[in-house]
């Protein structure tokens, strides 16, 4: 989740965070409390927002007041148009938001992050920067070491699991990851080994870096691909919406039917368990990695699918194991001789999403900003470090490249670049450009030799 807390409302801004809390994070918490052994990472930039002063109160108000009011307007409009069936579904959906508001209110003073803490084991870089695109050793250290320090402050113990933002890996990162204590990362090797190759089921050990754990694109895309489960006829249609951004239709155009959709989720979960069992019939470690927001925010029934998947796996004896535990029990093989590719889970599996000609201005701006900070040397302040971290978020280039958010990503980048300039000039206005981002960031990584 990019840092949206305090930066805009509808259609782009902190509403994304409140929606993700209601539709993804709270339902996922319920699944985890049922004992599903999923490996969870919370990016430091998301943790910063969940702990921001006043954030949970604004989330509750959004869910209780704004979402209720917007549903009521659509419900009235549907009834005036003679669509009682749509009005009834919108009333049901409105009740879901009310329940989420109550759940947020019941989290207590420690909030959502404290409830998730027992299940969080992996971390990531400070602001989800695409590490292979960073310009300097100091910039890599700032992102990696700040992210790890953030995790340790919030969650205590850390076993060395590190989610590479955008799954972006290059062999030259090994030294910096090992230096920071990283034990394992996930990598996208589909274009190296080929889709479905059995080599994706064996972790790799590099000479001077962490264990490289291939993710299994062949099975991931059964869920996440263009023809994946979320496109099923019974599921709620994310793209067909009312004028107030509600979703009372199923993918096949019918009025959404909760029972029908949940039955489909149960069936798809059983199918997925069977596919996973077949995939590891001859042994191996099959790693399935997803953005959390897929489950609930993008795919409304995703949390139901996850819970059903865990139950069905237990029923048939498919071993679901947390990744840290799995890596302690499986053998690794040496990285193939001559392997030196830079890979991501972007489309294609290169750096193109974040550095193609249509976002070249963003890529150049990020490198220029980093070089300006490093050139400033020992005069750099913590405000400068935080401003640089805000600039480096992968989300600005991603949203611009995918044309998903209008002018918002470039406007956000411009604001953070100005904030960096203000910080370098030691202007008091600089802190406003980062709000509560990376509140404990240190300049030490920028000053290491």
CSV table of C-alpha atoms in Angstrom, one decimal:
chain,number,residue,atom,x,y,z
A,1,UNK,CA,0.0,0.0,0.0
A,2,UNK,CA,1.6,3.3,-1.0
A,3,UNK,CA,1.7,6.1,1.5
A,4,UNK,CA,-1.8,7.6,1.0
A,5,UNK,CA,-2.7,8.5,4.6
A,6,UNK,CA,-3.4,12.3,4.5
A,7,UNK,CA,-2.7,12.6,0.8
A,8,UNK,CA,-6.0,13.1,-1.0
A,9,UNK,CA,-9.5,11.4,-0.7
A,10,UNK,CA,-11.7,10.2,-3.5
A,11,UNK,CA,-11.0,9.0,-6.1
A,12,UNK,CA,-7.3,8.6,-5.1
A,13,UNK,CA,-5.9,9.0,-1.7
A,14,UNK,CA,-6.4,7.6,1.8
A,15,UNK,CA,-9.7,6.1,0.9
A,16,UNK,CA,-7.6,3.2,-0.6
A,17,UNK,CA,-6.2,2.5,2.8
A,18,UNK,CA,-9.6,2.6,4.6
A,19,UNK,CA,-11.1,0.3,1.9
A,20,UNK,CA,-8.1,-2.1,2.3
A,21,UNK,CA,-8.6,-2.2,6.0
A,22,UNK,CA,-12.3,-3.0,5.7
A,23,UNK,CA,-12.2,-5.5,2.9
A,24,UNK,CA,-8.7,-7.1,3.1
A,25,UNK,CA,-6.8,-6.6,6.4
A,26,UNK,CA,-9.7,-7.3,8.8
A,27,UNK,CA,-11.0,-10.3,6.9
A,28,UNK,CA,-7.4,-11.6,6.6
A,29,UNK,CA,-6.9,-11.2,10.3
A,30,UNK,CA,-10.0,-13.5,10.9
A,31,UNK,CA,-8.5,-16.1,8.5
A,32,UNK,CA,-5.1,-16.0,10.3
A,33,UNK,CA,-6.8,-16.4,13.7
A,34,UNK,CA,-8.4,-19.6,12.5
A,35,UNK,CA,-4.9,-21.0,12.2
A,36,UNK,CA,-4.2,-20.7,8.5
A,37,UNK,CA,-0.3,-21.0,8.3
A,38,UNK,CA,0.2,-18.2,5.7
A,39,UNK,CA,3.5,-16.2,5.7
A,40,UNK,CA,2.6,-12.5,6.1
A,41,UNK,CA,4.8,-9.5,5.4
A,42,UNK,CA,3.7,-6.0,6.4
A,43,UNK,CA,5.6,-3.4,4.5
A,44,UNK,CA,7.1,-0.7,6.7
A,45,UNK,CA,5.2,2.0,4.7
A,46,UNK,CA,1.9,0.3,5.5
A,47,UNK,CA,2.8,0.0,9.1
A,48,UNK,CA,3.6,3.7,9.2
A,49,UNK,CA,0.1,4.5,8.0
A,50,UNK,CA,-1.6,2.0,10.4
A,51,UNK,CA,0.2,3.7,13.3
A,52,UNK,CA,-0.3,7.3,12.1
A,53,UNK,CA,-2.0,9.4,14.8
A,54,UNK,CA,-5.7,9.7,14.0
A,55,UNK,CA,-5.6,7.2,11.2
A,56,UNK,CA,-7.9,4.5,12.8
A,57,UNK,CA,-10.4,7.2,13.9
A,58,UNK,CA,-10.6,8.6,10.3
A,59,UNK,CA,-11.0,5.0,9.0
A,60,UNK,CA,-13.9,4.4,11.4
A,61,UNK,CA,-15.6,7.6,10.4
A,62,UNK,CA,-15.2,6.8,6.7
A,63,UNK,CA,-16.7,3.4,7.1
A,64,UNK,CA,-19.5,4.4,9.5
A,65,UNK,CA,-20.5,7.8,8.1
A,66,UNK,CA,-19.4,8.3,4.5
A,67,UNK,CA,-19.9,4.7,3.3
A,68,UNK,CA,-23.3,4.6,4.9
A,69,UNK,CA,-24.3,7.9,3.3
A,70,UNK,CA,-23.2,6.9,-0.1
A,71,UNK,CA,-25.0,3.6,0.1
A,72,UNK,CA,-28.2,5.3,1.2
A,73,UNK,CA,-28.1,7.6,-1.9
A,74,UNK,CA,-27.6,4.6,-4.2
A,75,UNK,CA,-30.3,2.6,-2.5
A,76,UNK,CA,-32.8,5.4,-2.9
A,77,UNK,CA,-31.8,5.9,-6.6
A,78,UNK,CA,-32.3,2.1,-7.2
A,79,UNK,CA,-35.7,2.1,-5.6
A,80,UNK,CA,-36.7,5.2,-7.6
A,81,UNK,CA,-35.7,3.3,-10.8
A,82,UNK,CA,-37.7,0.3,-9.8
A,83,UNK,CA,-34.7,-1.9,-9.0
A,84,UNK,CA,-35.6,-3.3,-5.6
A,85,UNK,CA,-33.2,-6.2,-6.2
A,86,UNK,CA,-30.2,-3.9,-6.5
A,87,UNK,CA,-31.4,-1.9,-3.5
A,88,UNK,CA,-31.6,-5.0,-1.3
A,89,UNK,CA,-28.0,-6.0,-2.2
A,90,UNK,CA,-26.8,-2.5,-1.5
A,91,UNK,CA,-28.4,-2.7,1.9
A,92,UNK,CA,-26.6,-5.9,2.6
A,93,UNK,CA,-23.3,-4.4,1.5
A,94,UNK,CA,-23.9,-1.3,3.6
A,95,UNK,CA,-24.3,-3.6,6.6
A,96,UNK,CA,-20.8,-5.1,5.8
A,97,UNK,CA,-19.2,-1.7,6.1
A,98,UNK,CA,-21.1,-1.0,9.3
A,99,UNK,CA,-19.7,-4.2,10.7
A,100,UNK,CA,-16.2,-3.2,9.6
A,101,UNK,CA,-16.6,0.2,11.3
A,102,UNK,CA,-17.5,-1.6,14.5
A,103,UNK,CA,-14.5,-3.9,14.1
A,104,UNK,CA,-12.2,-0.9,13.7
A,105,UNK,CA,-13.7,0.7,16.8
A,106,UNK,CA,-13.1,-2.5,18.7
A,107,UNK,CA,-9.4,-2.7,17.9
A,108,UNK,CA,-8.5,-0.6,21.0
A,109,UNK,CA,-5.6,1.8,21.5
A,110,UNK,CA,-3.0,-0.5,19.9
A,111,UNK,CA,-5.0,-0.7,16.7
A,112,UNK,CA,-4.9,-3.1,13.8
A,113,UNK,CA,-1.2,-3.5,13.6
A,114,UNK,CA,-1.0,-4.9,17.1
A,115,UNK,CA,-3.6,-7.5,16.2
A,116,UNK,CA,-1.7,-8.5,13.0
A,117,UNK,CA,1.7,-8.6,14.8
A,118,UNK,CA,1.6,-12.3,16.0
A,119,UNK,CA,1.2,-13.4,12.3
A,120,UNK,CA,3.8,-11.1,10.7
A,121,UNK,CA,7.2,-12.6,10.0
A,122,UNK,CA,8.7,-11.0,6.9
A,123,UNK,CA,9.5,-7.4,6.2
A,124,UNK,CA,10.4,-5.3,3.1
A,125,UNK,CA,12.3,-2.1,2.2
A,126,UNK,CA,11.2,1.1,3.8
A,127,UNK,CA,9.0,2.5,1.1
A,128,UNK,CA,8.7,-0.3,-1.5
A,129,UNK,CA,11.5,0.9,-3.8
A,130,UNK,CA,12.6,-1.1,-6.8
A,131,UNK,CA,16.0,-1.9,-5.4
A,132,UNK,CA,17.8,-2.8,-8.8
A,133,UNK,CA,16.9,0.7,-10.0
A,134,UNK,CA,18.6,2.6,-7.1
A,135,UNK,CA,21.6,4.5,-8.1
A,136,UNK,CA,24.0,4.1,-5.1
A,137,UNK,CA,25.1,1.7,-2.4
A,138,UNK,CA,23.9,4.2,0.2
A,139,UNK,CA,20.5,4.3,-1.3
A,140,UNK,CA,20.1,0.5,-1.2
A,141,UNK,CA,21.3,0.5,2.4
A,142,UNK,CA,18.9,3.2,3.4
A,143,UNK,CA,15.9,1.3,2.0
A,144,UNK,CA,16.9,-2.1,3.3
A,145,UNK,CA,18.2,-1.2,6.7
A,146,UNK,CA,15.4,1.3,7.4
A,147,UNK,CA,12.8,-1.4,6.6
A,148,UNK,CA,14.4,-4.0,8.8
A,149,UNK,CA,14.8,-1.6,11.7
A,150,UNK,CA,11.2,-0.6,11.4
A,151,UNK,CA,10.1,-4.3,11.5
A,152,UNK,CA,12.2,-5.0,14.6
A,153,UNK,CA,10.9,-2.0,16.5
A,154,UNK,CA,7.3,-3.0,15.8
A,155,UNK,CA,7.3,-6.8,15.8
A,156,UNK,CA,10.5,-7.7,17.7
A,157,UNK,CA,12.0,-10.9,16.4
A,158,UNK,CA,12.9,-11.3,12.7
A,159,UNK,CA,14.0,-14.5,11.0
A,160,UNK,CA,15.6,-12.8,8.0
A,161,UNK,CA,12.7,-13.1,5.5
A,162,UNK,CA,12.6,-10.1,3.2
A,163,UNK,CA,10.0,-9.4,0.5
A,164,UNK,CA,11.8,-7.7,-2.4
A,165,UNK,CA,9.5,-4.9,-3.6
A,166,UNK,CA,7.9,-5.9,-6.9
A,167,UNK,CA,9.9,-9.1,-6.5
A,168,UNK,CA,12.7,-7.2,-8.1
A,169,UNK,CA,16.1,-8.9,-7.8
A,170,UNK,CA,19.5,-8.5,-9.3
A,171,UNK,CA,22.6,-10.6,-8.2
A,172,UNK,CA,24.5,-7.4,-7.2
A,173,UNK,CA,22.1,-6.9,-4.4
A,174,UNK,CA,23.3,-10.1,-2.6
A,175,UNK,CA,26.0,-8.3,-0.7
A,176,UNK,CA,23.7,-5.6,0.7
A,177,UNK,CA,21.0,-8.1,1.7
A,178,UNK,CA,23.4,-10.4,3.4
A,179,UNK,CA,25.1,-7.5,5.2
A,180,UNK,CA,21.7,-6.5,6.6
A,181,UNK,CA,20.9,-10.0,7.8
A,182,UNK,CA,18.5,-11.1,5.1
A,183,UNK,CA,18.2,-14.9,5.1
A,184,UNK,CA,15.7,-15.4,2.3
A,185,UNK,CA,13.9,-13.6,-0.6
A,186,UNK,CA,11.4,-14.6,-3.2
A,187,UNK,CA,12.3,-14.3,-6.9
A,188,UNK,CA,10.4,-14.5,-10.2
A,189,UNK,CA,12.4,-16.9,-12.4
A,190,UNK,CA,9.6,-17.7,-14.9
A,191,UNK,CA,11.6,-16.4,-17.9
A,192,UNK,CA,14.8,-18.1,-16.7
A,193,UNK,CA,13.4,-21.7,-16.1
A,194,UNK,CA,10.2,-21.5,-18.1
A,195,UNK,CA,6.6,-21.6,-16.9
A,196,UNK,CA,5.8,-24.7,-14.8
A,197,UNK,CA,9.4,-26.0,-14.8
A,198,UNK,CA,10.1,-28.3,-11.8
A,199,UNK,CA,13.1,-26.2,-10.9
A,200,UNK,CA,10.7,-23.5,-9.5
A,201,UNK,CA,10.1,-26.0,-6.6
A,202,UNK,CA,13.7,-25.9,-5.3
A,203,UNK,CA,15.2,-22.9,-3.4
A,204,UNK,CA,18.6,-21.6,-4.6
A,205,UNK,CA,21.6,-20.7,-2.6
A,206,UNK,CA,23.9,-18.0,-3.8
A,207,UNK,CA,27.6,-17.7,-3.0
A,208,UNK,CA,27.4,-14.5,-0.9
A,209,UNK,CA,23.7,-13.7,-0.5
A,210,UNK,CA,20.4,-15.0,0.8
A,211,UNK,CA,18.4,-18.0,-0.2
A,212,UNK,CA,16.5,-17.3,-3.4
A,213,UNK,CA,13.1,-18.8,-3.3
A,214,UNK,CA,11.3,-19.1,-6.7
A,215,UNK,CA,7.6,-18.3,-6.8
A,216,UNK,CA,5.5,-20.7,-8.8
A,217,UNK,CA,4.0,-18.5,-11.5
A,218,UNK,CA,2.1,-21.4,-13.1
A,219,UNK,CA,-0.1,-21.9,-10.0
A,220,UNK,CA,-0.1,-18.2,-9.0
A,221,UNK,CA,-1.8,-17.3,-12.2
A,222,UNK,CA,-4.6,-19.8,-11.7
A,223,UNK,CA,-5.7,-17.2,-9.1
A,224,UNK,CA,-4.1,-14.0,-10.3
A,225,UNK,CA,-3.9,-14.4,-14.1
A,226,UNK,CA,-6.2,-12.9,-16.7
A,227,UNK,CA,-8.4,-16.1,-16.6
A,228,UNK,CA,-8.0,-16.6,-12.9
A,229,UNK,CA,-10.7,-17.5,-10.4
A,230,UNK,CA,-11.7,-13.9,-9.6
A,231,UNK,CA,-13.2,-13.7,-13.1
A,232,UNK,CA,-15.8,-16.4,-12.3
A,233,UNK,CA,-19.4,-15.6,-13.1
A,234,UNK,CA,-20.7,-15.7,-9.6
A,235,UNK,CA,-18.1,-13.3,-8.1
A,236,UNK,CA,-18.7,-9.7,-7.5
A,237,UNK,CA,-17.8,-7.5,-10.4
A,238,UNK,CA,-15.1,-5.0,-9.4
A,239,UNK,CA,-15.3,-3.0,-12.5
A,240,UNK,CA,-19.1,-2.5,-12.9
A,241,UNK,CA,-20.1,0.0,-10.3
A,242,UNK,CA,-22.7,2.5,-9.3
A,243,UNK,CA,-22.2,6.3,-9.6
A,244,UNK,CA,-21.0,6.2,-5.9
A,245,UNK,CA,-18.6,3.4,-6.4
A,246,UNK,CA,-20.6,0.4,-5.1
A,247,UNK,CA,-20.7,-3.0,-6.7
A,248,UNK,CA,-24.1,-4.7,-6.6
A,249,UNK,CA,-23.5,-6.9,-9.7
A,250,UNK,CA,-21.8,-10.2,-10.3
A,251,UNK,CA,-19.4,-10.8,-13.2
A,252,UNK,CA,-22.1,-12.3,-15.3
A,253,UNK,CA,-24.3,-9.3,-15.0
A,254,UNK,CA,-26.7,-10.7,-12.5
A,255,UNK,CA,-27.5,-9.0,-9.2
A,256,UNK,CA,-24.8,-10.1,-6.7
A,257,UNK,CA,-25.8,-13.2,-4.7
A,258,UNK,CA,-23.6,-13.7,-1.6
A,259,UNK,CA,-24.5,-17.4,-1.1
A,260,UNK,CA,-23.8,-18.2,-4.8
A,261,UNK,CA,-20.4,-16.4,-4.7
A,262,UNK,CA,-19.3,-18.1,-1.5
A,263,UNK,CA,-20.3,-21.5,-2.9
A,264,UNK,CA,-18.1,-20.7,-5.9
A,265,UNK,CA,-15.2,-19.7,-3.6
A,266,UNK,CA,-15.5,-23.1,-1.8
A,267,UNK,CA,-15.4,-24.9,-5.1
A,268,UNK,CA,-12.5,-22.9,-6.4
A,269,UNK,CA,-10.5,-23.5,-3.2
A,270,UNK,CA,-11.0,-27.3,-3.5
A,271,UNK,CA,-9.9,-27.1,-7.1
A,272,UNK,CA,-6.8,-25.1,-6.1
A,273,UNK,CA,-5.9,-27.6,-3.4
A,274,UNK,CA,-6.1,-30.4,-6.0
A,275,UNK,CA,-3.8,-28.5,-8.4
A,276,UNK,CA,-1.3,-27.8,-5.6
A,277,UNK,CA,-1.2,-31.4,-4.6
A,278,UNK,CA,-0.6,-32.5,-8.1
A,279,UNK,CA,2.2,-29.9,-8.5
A,280,UNK,CA,4.2,-31.3,-5.5
A,281,UNK,CA,3.3,-35.0,-6.1
A,282,UNK,CA,7.0,-35.7,-6.8
A,283,UNK,CA,8.2,-33.4,-4.0
A,284,UNK,CA,9.4,-29.8,-3.8
A,285,UNK,CA,8.4,-26.5,-2.3
A,286,UNK,CA,5.7,-24.7,-4.1
A,287,UNK,CA,5.6,-21.0,-3.1
A,288,UNK,CA,2.5,-19.0,-3.9
A,289,UNK,CA,2.9,-15.2,-3.4
A,290,UNK,CA,0.2,-12.5,-3.6
A,291,UNK,CA,-0.4,-8.9,-2.8
A,292,UNK,CA,-2.7,-9.1,0.3
A,293,UNK,CA,-5.1,-6.6,-1.3
A,294,UNK,CA,-6.0,-9.1,-4.0
A,295,UNK,CA,-8.0,-10.9,-1.3
A,296,UNK,CA,-11.0,-8.7,-0.4
A,297,UNK,CA,-10.2,-5.4,-2.0
A,298,UNK,CA,-9.8,-6.5,-5.6
A,299,UNK,CA,-11.5,-9.9,-5.3
A,300,UNK,CA,-14.3,-9.5,-2.9
A,301,UNK,CA,-14.6,-13.2,-2.0
A,302,UNK,CA,-10.8,-13.6,-1.7
A,303,UNK,CA,-10.8,-14.0,2.1
A,304,UNK,CA,-13.5,-16.7,1.9
A,305,UNK,CA,-11.3,-18.5,-0.7
A,306,UNK,CA,-8.3,-18.3,1.5
A,307,UNK,CA,-10.1,-19.7,4.5
A,308,UNK,CA,-11.6,-22.5,2.4
A,309,UNK,CA,-8.2,-23.3,0.9
A,310,UNK,CA,-6.7,-23.8,4.3
A,311,UNK,CA,-9.6,-26.0,5.5
A,312,UNK,CA,-9.5,-28.1,2.4
A,313,UNK,CA,-5.7,-28.5,2.5
A,314,UNK,CA,-6.0,-29.8,6.1
A,315,UNK,CA,-8.8,-32.2,5.1
A,316,UNK,CA,-6.9,-33.8,2.3
A,317,UNK,CA,-3.5,-33.7,4.0
A,318,UNK,CA,-1.8,-31.1,1.7
A,319,UNK,CA,1.0,-29.7,3.8
A,320,UNK,CA,0.7,-25.9,4.1
A,321,UNK,CA,3.8,-24.6,5.9
A,322,UNK,CA,5.0,-21.1,6.7
A,323,UNK,CA,7.9,-20.2,4.5
A,324,UNK,CA,10.5,-19.8,7.2
A,325,UNK,CA,9.7,-23.3,8.5
A,326,UNK,CA,9.7,-24.8,5.1
A,327,UNK,CA,13.1,-23.4,4.3
A,328,UNK,CA,14.5,-24.9,7.5
A,329,UNK,CA,13.4,-28.3,6.3
A,330,UNK,CA,14.2,-28.4,2.5
A,331,UNK,CA,17.4,-28.7,0.6
A,332,UNK,CA,18.7,-26.0,-1.7
A,333,UNK,CA,20.7,-26.1,-4.9
A,334,UNK,CA,23.4,-23.8,-6.1
A,335,UNK,CA,22.4,-20.9,-8.3
A,336,UNK,CA,22.9,-21.9,-11.9
A,337,UNK,CA,26.3,-21.0,-13.4
A,338,UNK,CA,26.1,-17.8,-15.4
A,339,UNK,CA,22.8,-16.7,-13.8
A,340,UNK,CA,22.9,-12.9,-13.7
A,341,UNK,CA,19.5,-11.7,-14.8
A,342,UNK,CA,17.5,-8.9,-13.3
A,343,UNK,CA,14.0,-10.1,-12.8
A,344,UNK,CA,10.7,-8.8,-11.3
A,345,UNK,CA,7.1,-10.0,-11.3
A,346,UNK,CA,6.1,-7.0,-13.5
A,347,UNK,CA,4.8,-7.4,-17.0
A,348,UNK,CA,7.1,-8.4,-18.6
A,349,UNK,CA,9.4,-9.9,-15.9
A,350,UNK,CA,11.9,-7.0,-16.2
A,351,UNK,CA,12.3,-3.5,-14.9
A,352,UNK,CA,10.2,-2.1,-17.8
A,353,UNK,CA,7.1,-1.3,-15.7
A,354,UNK,CA,9.2,1.2,-13.6
A,355,UNK,CA,11.7,2.4,-16.3
A,356,UNK,CA,10.0,2.2,-19.7
A,357,UNK,CA,10.0,5.3,-21.9
A,358,UNK,CA,6.5,6.4,-20.7
A,359,UNK,CA,7.9,6.6,-17.1
A,360,UNK,CA,11.5,7.5,-17.9
A,361,UNK,CA,11.0,10.9,-16.4
A,362,UNK,CA,10.1,9.3,-13.1
A,363,UNK,CA,13.0,6.9,-13.2
A,364,UNK,CA,15.5,9.8,-13.9
A,365,UNK,CA,13.9,11.9,-11.2
A,366,UNK,CA,14.4,9.2,-8.6
A,367,UNK,CA,18.1,8.7,-9.5
A,368,UNK,CA,18.7,12.4,-9.6
A,369,UNK,CA,17.1,12.8,-6.1
A,370,UNK,CA,19.2,9.9,-4.7
A,371,UNK,CA,22.4,11.3,-6.1
A,372,UNK,CA,21.7,14.8,-4.7
A,373,UNK,CA,21.2,13.3,-1.2
A,374,UNK,CA,24.3,11.2,-1.4
A,375,UNK,CA,26.3,14.1,-2.6
A,376,UNK,CA,25.2,16.2,0.4
A,377,UNK,CA,27.2,13.8,2.5
A,378,UNK,CA,27.3,14.3,6.3
A,379,UNK,CA,25.1,17.4,6.2
A,380,UNK,CA,22.1,15.2,5.4
A,381,UNK,CA,19.3,15.3,8.1
A,382,UNK,CA,16.7,12.8,9.0
A,383,UNK,CA,14.1,14.9,7.2
A,384,UNK,CA,16.2,14.5,4.0
A,385,UNK,CA,16.4,10.7,4.5
A,386,UNK,CA,12.6,10.5,5.0
A,387,UNK,CA,11.9,12.7,1.9
A,388,UNK,CA,14.2,10.6,-0.2
A,389,UNK,CA,12.4,7.4,0.9
A,390,UNK,CA,9.0,9.0,-0.1
A,391,UNK,CA,10.3,9.8,-3.5
A,392,UNK,CA,11.6,6.3,-4.1
A,393,UNK,CA,8.3,4.4,-3.7
A,394,UNK,CA,7.7,2.1,-6.7
A,395,UNK,CA,4.0,3.0,-6.7
A,396,UNK,CA,4.4,6.3,-8.6
A,397,UNK,CA,5.9,4.7,-11.7
A,398,UNK,CA,3.7,1.7,-11.5
A,399,UNK,CA,0.5,3.7,-11.4
A,400,UNK,CA,1.7,6.0,-14.1
A,401,UNK,CA,2.8,3.1,-16.4
A,402,UNK,CA,-0.5,1.3,-15.9
A,403,UNK,CA,-2.5,4.5,-16.3
A,404,UNK,CA,-4.5,3.6,-13.2
A,405,UNK,CA,-4.7,6.9,-11.3
A,406,UNK,CA,-4.8,9.8,-13.7
A,407,UNK,CA,-2.4,12.6,-12.7
A,408,UNK,CA,-2.2,11.4,-9.0
A,409,UNK,CA,1.1,9.6,-9.1
A,410,UNK,CA,3.0,12.3,-10.9
A,411,UNK,CA,1.5,14.9,-8.6
A,412,UNK,CA,2.5,12.9,-5.6
A,413,UNK,CA,6.1,12.5,-6.9
A,414,UNK,CA,6.3,16.2,-7.6
A,415,UNK,CA,5.2,17.0,-4.1
A,416,UNK,CA,7.8,14.7,-2.6
A,417,UNK,CA,10.6,16.0,-4.8
A,418,UNK,CA,9.7,19.5,-3.7
A,419,UNK,CA,9.7,18.2,-0.1
A,420,UNK,CA,13.2,16.8,-0.7
A,421,UNK,CA,14.5,20.1,-2.0
A,422,UNK,CA,13.0,21.9,1.0
A,423,UNK,CA,14.6,19.4,3.4
A,424,UNK,CA,18.0,19.8,1.7
A,425,UNK,CA,17.5,23.6,2.1
A,426,UNK,CA,16.6,22.9,5.8
A,427,UNK,CA,13.1,24.5,5.4
A,428,UNK,CA,10.6,23.7,8.2
A,429,UNK,CA,7.9,22.9,5.6
A,430,UNK,CA,9.8,19.7,4.5
A,431,UNK,CA,8.1,17.5,7.1
A,432,UNK,CA,4.7,18.1,5.7
A,433,UNK,CA,5.6,16.3,2.5
A,434,UNK,CA,6.2,13.0,4.4
A,435,UNK,CA,3.6,13.2,7.3
A,436,UNK,CA,4.2,10.1,9.4
A,437,UNK,CA,6.4,8.2,6.9
A,438,UNK,CA,9.4,6.3,8.4
A,439,UNK,CA,9.3,8.3,11.7
A,440,UNK,CA,12.5,6.7,13.0
A,441,UNK,CA,14.6,6.8,9.8
A,442,UNK,CA,18.3,7.2,10.5
A,443,UNK,CA,20.9,8.9,8.3
A,444,UNK,CA,23.4,6.2,9.2
A,445,UNK,CA,22.9,4.0,6.1
A,446,UNK,CA,23.6,7.1,3.9
A,447,UNK,CA,26.9,7.7,5.7
A,448,UNK,CA,28.3,4.1,5.6
A,449,UNK,CA,31.5,3.7,3.5
